[in-house]
Amino acid sequence: MQVVHLSVECFPVAKVGGLADVVGSLPKYQCKLGIDASVVMPWFDTSFVRDNAFDTVAEGSFYQGSEPLHYTVFKEREDKLGFPLYLIKIPGKLDRPEVYCYADEAEQWIAFQHAFLHWAKYDMGTPDIIHCHDHHVGLIPFLLRHSNEFHDLSYVKTVFTVHNGQYQGWMGWNKSILLPPFDTWRWGLLDWDGVINPLATAIKCCDAYTTVSEGYLKELYKEANGLQNLFRDQADKSYGIVNGIDTSYWNPVSDKLINYKYSITSATRGKKENKKALCTKHGLPDDVPLLSFIGRFALEKGADQLDRIIRYLFSQNQYKIAIFILGSGDARIEAQMRALKDEFAEKIGVYVGYNEALAHEVYAASDMLLMPSRVEPCGLNQLYALKYGTIPIVRGIGGLKDTVKDIAVEEGYGFVFARMEENDAEDAIMRALETYGDTKKWKAIRSRAMALDFSWDRSAQKYIELYNQL
Ligand code: ADP
């Protein structure tokens, strides 16, 4: 079976968040299971693209409205990622350093989807399944069925995965002339509340849609930034499949990016050494518990709560604690974190920005990881943390609820809290600090966490079962 994953992020080619991690690892595990899986993404001017060899495999031209566009498809020569990787380059549209944040994003993603379909029709071969990831490629299921130009491909089944339902790719109807010619009687499939909504279009037109955890699917039925009725209406073709992690890359036993490698049996020593290295570098004490946060400074992640939580923790004298923050995003939160560093230089380390290697060091060095999220479709940070013996303290929503079991229940290995603004996070952290004081108990929890299997093996198989069903 031939499966093509379409996405605008894929680790290590271009990564902004968890979407890249999933698209960079799921196809590898599917290939191991005997599926012919590949990834097609836009060409970005990133170090991976500059440092690796590519062959030109196709070229073509089409019009976007009245603008002629020329595309080139490149294939990475050695399949270094464990699957074939294709990049589509379009001068003036898909040839830039950043994945997001350009004013002509709608034009960029429409061009990507058009170029992909053009290539698929004329030159690519015959995929059985096109697996689309997030709204950037949400128009594909519609165009396959309702654009005459691509009628030859209408037999191909489509799976659409919702990694984040908050972002929907809204664009005004004035952009409709940029799409490949389509059956205008079907305009209603593109529309939601008076604008073109690619996420809604995907949910209406795909053969099956999946969310990255079961808990998130149930939440989308109730609240989905305006699309909840649609998600419910199309529930018959919905599936919740939890994300996995790439344990060949995220694994303290073999991680090349951490200072000291360790396994379950050597975790006490290994984590101590990693903590010492990180804390020394950032002027923090290494003989107190280290609590960290890694992620986007966004409301979704509850990053606006960090200032309050951290000030509370530092005001509690019975517990000593060090904190490390790695993230970027909202300028106000970035300023808050810098101000905390100025005020509590010996207790908190702050790195504002994106730093993949530092993230590995922080997972390895920390005792606990805080995720006070408002929305968390799956969440990968808690899965990485567990693998590195770092105990997650999470708000019990979406994928966090599905993957983290509170220590209050049998075989628990984390701390789960319910409410956002009511000091629940502080209480959960205090519970964690108390438990940390009992060295034997903490070690048992850590061993349990590290022994859990969140690798892709099971979930990759579930996707294959879904493809077979289609
Ligand atoms: P998101 O909603 O941002 O996609 P996920 O939990 O699914 O959240 O995935 C986040 C991914 O991004 C993880 O691999 C995490 O380690 C990484 N990450 C987030 N922020 C940073 C940062 N500032 N530096 C390095 N890695 C980061």
mmCIF file of N, CA and C and ligand atoms in Angstrom, residues 15-19 21 164 250 294-296 300-301 326-328 353-356 359 363 371 376 379-382 384, ligand 1:
data_model
loop_
_atom_site.group_PDB
_atom_site.id
_atom_site.type_symbol
_atom_site.label_atom_id
_atom_site.label_comp_id
_atom_site.label_asym_id
_atom_site.label_seq_id
_atom_site.Cartn_x
_atom_site.Cartn_y
_atom_site.Cartn_z
ATOM 1 N N LYS A 15 10.744 22.384 11.785
ATOM 2 C CA LYS A 15 9.924 22.071 12.965
ATOM 3 C C LYS A 15 9.534 23.341 13.697
ATOM 4 N N VAL A 16 8.240 23.421 14.041
ATOM 5 C CA VAL A 16 7.783 24.478 14.933
ATOM 6 C C VAL A 16 7.241 23.844 16.214
ATOM 7 N N GLY A 17 6.580 22.690 16.069
ATOM 8 C CA GLY A 17 6.029 22.016 17.251
ATOM 9 C C GLY A 17 5.818 20.543 16.993
ATOM 10 N N GLY A 18 4.838 19.982 17.706
ATOM 11 C CA GLY A 18 4.622 18.539 17.700
ATOM 12 C C GLY A 18 4.253 17.966 16.339
ATOM 13 N N LEU A 19 3.615 18.772 15.473
ATOM 14 C CA LEU A 19 3.259 18.297 14.129
ATOM 15 C C LEU A 19 4.506 17.755 13.416
ATOM 16 N N ASP A 21 7.252 16.573 14.772
ATOM 17 C CA ASP A 21 7.716 15.323 15.393
ATOM 18 C C ASP A 21 6.909 14.131 14.872
ATOM 19 N N ASN A 164 -4.310 20.159 15.690
ATOM 20 C CA ASN A 164 -4.737 21.300 16.496
ATOM 21 C C ASN A 164 -5.944 21.952 15.833
ATOM 22 N N TRP A 250 14.388 10.005 20.828
ATOM 23 C CA TRP A 250 14.087 10.466 22.181
ATOM 24 C C TRP A 250 14.292 9.296 23.130
ATOM 25 N N ILE A 294 8.700 23.486 28.996
ATOM 26 C CA ILE A 294 9.209 23.619 27.621
ATOM 27 C C ILE A 294 8.003 23.832 26.718
ATOM 28 N N GLY A 295 8.014 24.870 25.895
ATOM 29 C CA GLY A 295 6.907 24.983 24.955
ATOM 30 C C GLY A 295 6.649 26.387 24.489
ATOM 31 N N ARG A 296 5.606 26.475 23.651
ATOM 32 C CA ARG A 296 5.229 27.774 23.115
ATOM 33 C C ARG A 296 4.641 28.625 24.226
ATOM 34 N N GLU A 300 -2.926 28.656 24.939
ATOM 35 C CA GLU A 300 -3.198 27.215 24.852
ATOM 36 C C GLU A 300 -2.368 26.406 25.839
ATOM 37 N N LYS A 301 -1.106 26.818 25.982
ATOM 38 C CA LYS A 301 -0.171 26.070 26.831
ATOM 39 C C LYS A 301 -0.236 26.525 28.283
ATOM 40 N N LEU A 326 12.049 27.021 29.047
ATOM 41 C CA LEU A 326 12.530 27.068 27.659
ATOM 42 C C LEU A 326 11.328 27.296 26.751
ATOM 43 N N GLY A 327 11.275 28.446 26.105
ATOM 44 C CA GLY A 327 10.131 28.692 25.231
ATOM 45 C C GLY A 327 10.208 30.043 24.567
ATOM 46 N N SER A 328 9.222 30.281 23.713
ATOM 47 C CA SER A 328 9.123 31.594 23.067
ATOM 48 C C SER A 328 7.701 31.735 22.548
ATOM 49 N N GLY A 353 13.509 31.347 23.249
ATOM 50 C CA GLY A 353 13.874 30.982 21.876
ATOM 51 C C GLY A 353 13.617 29.496 21.672
ATOM 52 N N TYR A 354 13.931 29.053 20.472
ATOM 53 C CA TYR A 354 13.767 27.636 20.154
ATOM 54 C C TYR A 354 15.134 26.979 20.145
ATOM 55 N N ASN A 355 15.307 25.887 20.903
ATOM 56 C CA ASN A 355 16.615 25.239 20.964
ATOM 57 C C ASN A 355 16.421 23.739 21.178
ATOM 58 N N GLU A 356 16.514 22.997 20.075
ATOM 59 C CA GLU A 356 16.226 21.552 20.106
ATOM 60 C C GLU A 356 17.180 20.820 21.065
ATOM 61 N N ALA A 359 16.398 21.427 24.666
ATOM 62 C CA ALA A 359 15.194 20.709 25.095
ATOM 63 C C ALA A 359 15.580 19.306 25.590
ATOM 64 N N TYR A 363 14.930 17.899 29.400
ATOM 65 C CA TYR A 363 14.179 16.676 29.741
ATOM 66 C C TYR A 363 15.051 15.757 30.603
ATOM 67 N N MET A 371 3.001 21.185 32.753
ATOM 68 C CA MET A 371 2.205 21.479 31.551
ATOM 69 C C MET A 371 0.820 21.959 31.979
ATOM 70 N N GLU A 376 -4.772 20.741 24.809
ATOM 71 C CA GLU A 376 -3.620 19.878 24.499
ATOM 72 C C GLU A 376 -4.112 18.678 23.704
ATOM 73 N N GLY A 379 -0.065 16.367 23.039
ATOM 74 C CA GLY A 379 1.057 16.739 23.911
ATOM 75 C C GLY A 379 2.134 15.688 23.737
ATOM 76 N N LEU A 380 3.321 16.139 23.357
ATOM 77 C CA LEU A 380 4.437 15.192 23.250
ATOM 78 C C LEU A 380 5.397 15.379 24.414
ATOM 79 N N ASN A 381 5.428 16.603 24.956
ATOM 80 C CA ASN A 381 6.399 16.887 26.023
ATOM 81 C C ASN A 381 6.288 15.908 27.188
ATOM 82 N N GLN A 382 5.037 15.602 27.581
ATOM 83 C CA GLN A 382 4.891 14.686 28.726
ATOM 84 C C GLN A 382 5.387 13.283 28.376
ATOM 85 N N TYR A 384 7.888 12.598 26.185
ATOM 86 C CA TYR A 384 9.353 12.663 26.237
ATOM 87 C C TYR A 384 9.803 12.665 27.697
HETATM 88 P P1 ADP B 1 2.719 21.892 20.198
HETATM 89 O O1 ADP B 1 1.305 22.237 20.517
HETATM 90 O O2 ADP B 1 3.611 23.091 20.348
HETATM 91 O O3 ADP B 1 2.895 21.197 18.910
HETATM 92 P P2 ADP B 1 3.626 19.404 21.449
HETATM 93 O O4 ADP B 1 3.722 19.015 22.884
HETATM 94 O O5 ADP B 1 2.789 18.534 20.587
HETATM 95 O O6 ADP B 1 3.164 20.929 21.390
HETATM 96 O O7 ADP B 1 5.102 19.418 20.817
HETATM 97 C C1 ADP B 1 6.040 20.322 21.198
HETATM 98 C C2 ADP B 1 7.376 19.940 20.569
HETATM 99 O O8 ADP B 1 8.142 21.135 20.393
HETATM 100 C C3 ADP B 1 8.237 19.045 21.443
HETATM 101 O O9 ADP B 1 9.134 18.321 20.626
HETATM 102 C C4 ADP B 1 9.011 20.061 22.301
HETATM 103 O O10 ADP B 1 10.180 19.514 22.853
HETATM 104 C C5 ADP B 1 9.296 21.104 21.236
HETATM 105 N N1 ADP B 1 9.512 22.481 21.709
HETATM 106 C C6 ADP B 1 8.567 23.384 22.045
HETATM 107 N N2 ADP B 1 9.130 24.562 22.354
HETATM 108 C C7 ADP B 1 10.460 24.396 22.212
HETATM 109 C C8 ADP B 1 11.607 25.258 22.380
HETATM 110 N N3 ADP B 1 11.473 26.527 22.765
HETATM 111 N N4 ADP B 1 12.821 24.748 22.124
HETATM 112 C C9 ADP B 1 12.963 23.458 21.731
HETATM 113 N N5 ADP B 1 11.948 22.601 21.568
HETATM 114 C C10 ADP B 1 10.710 23.074 21.798
#
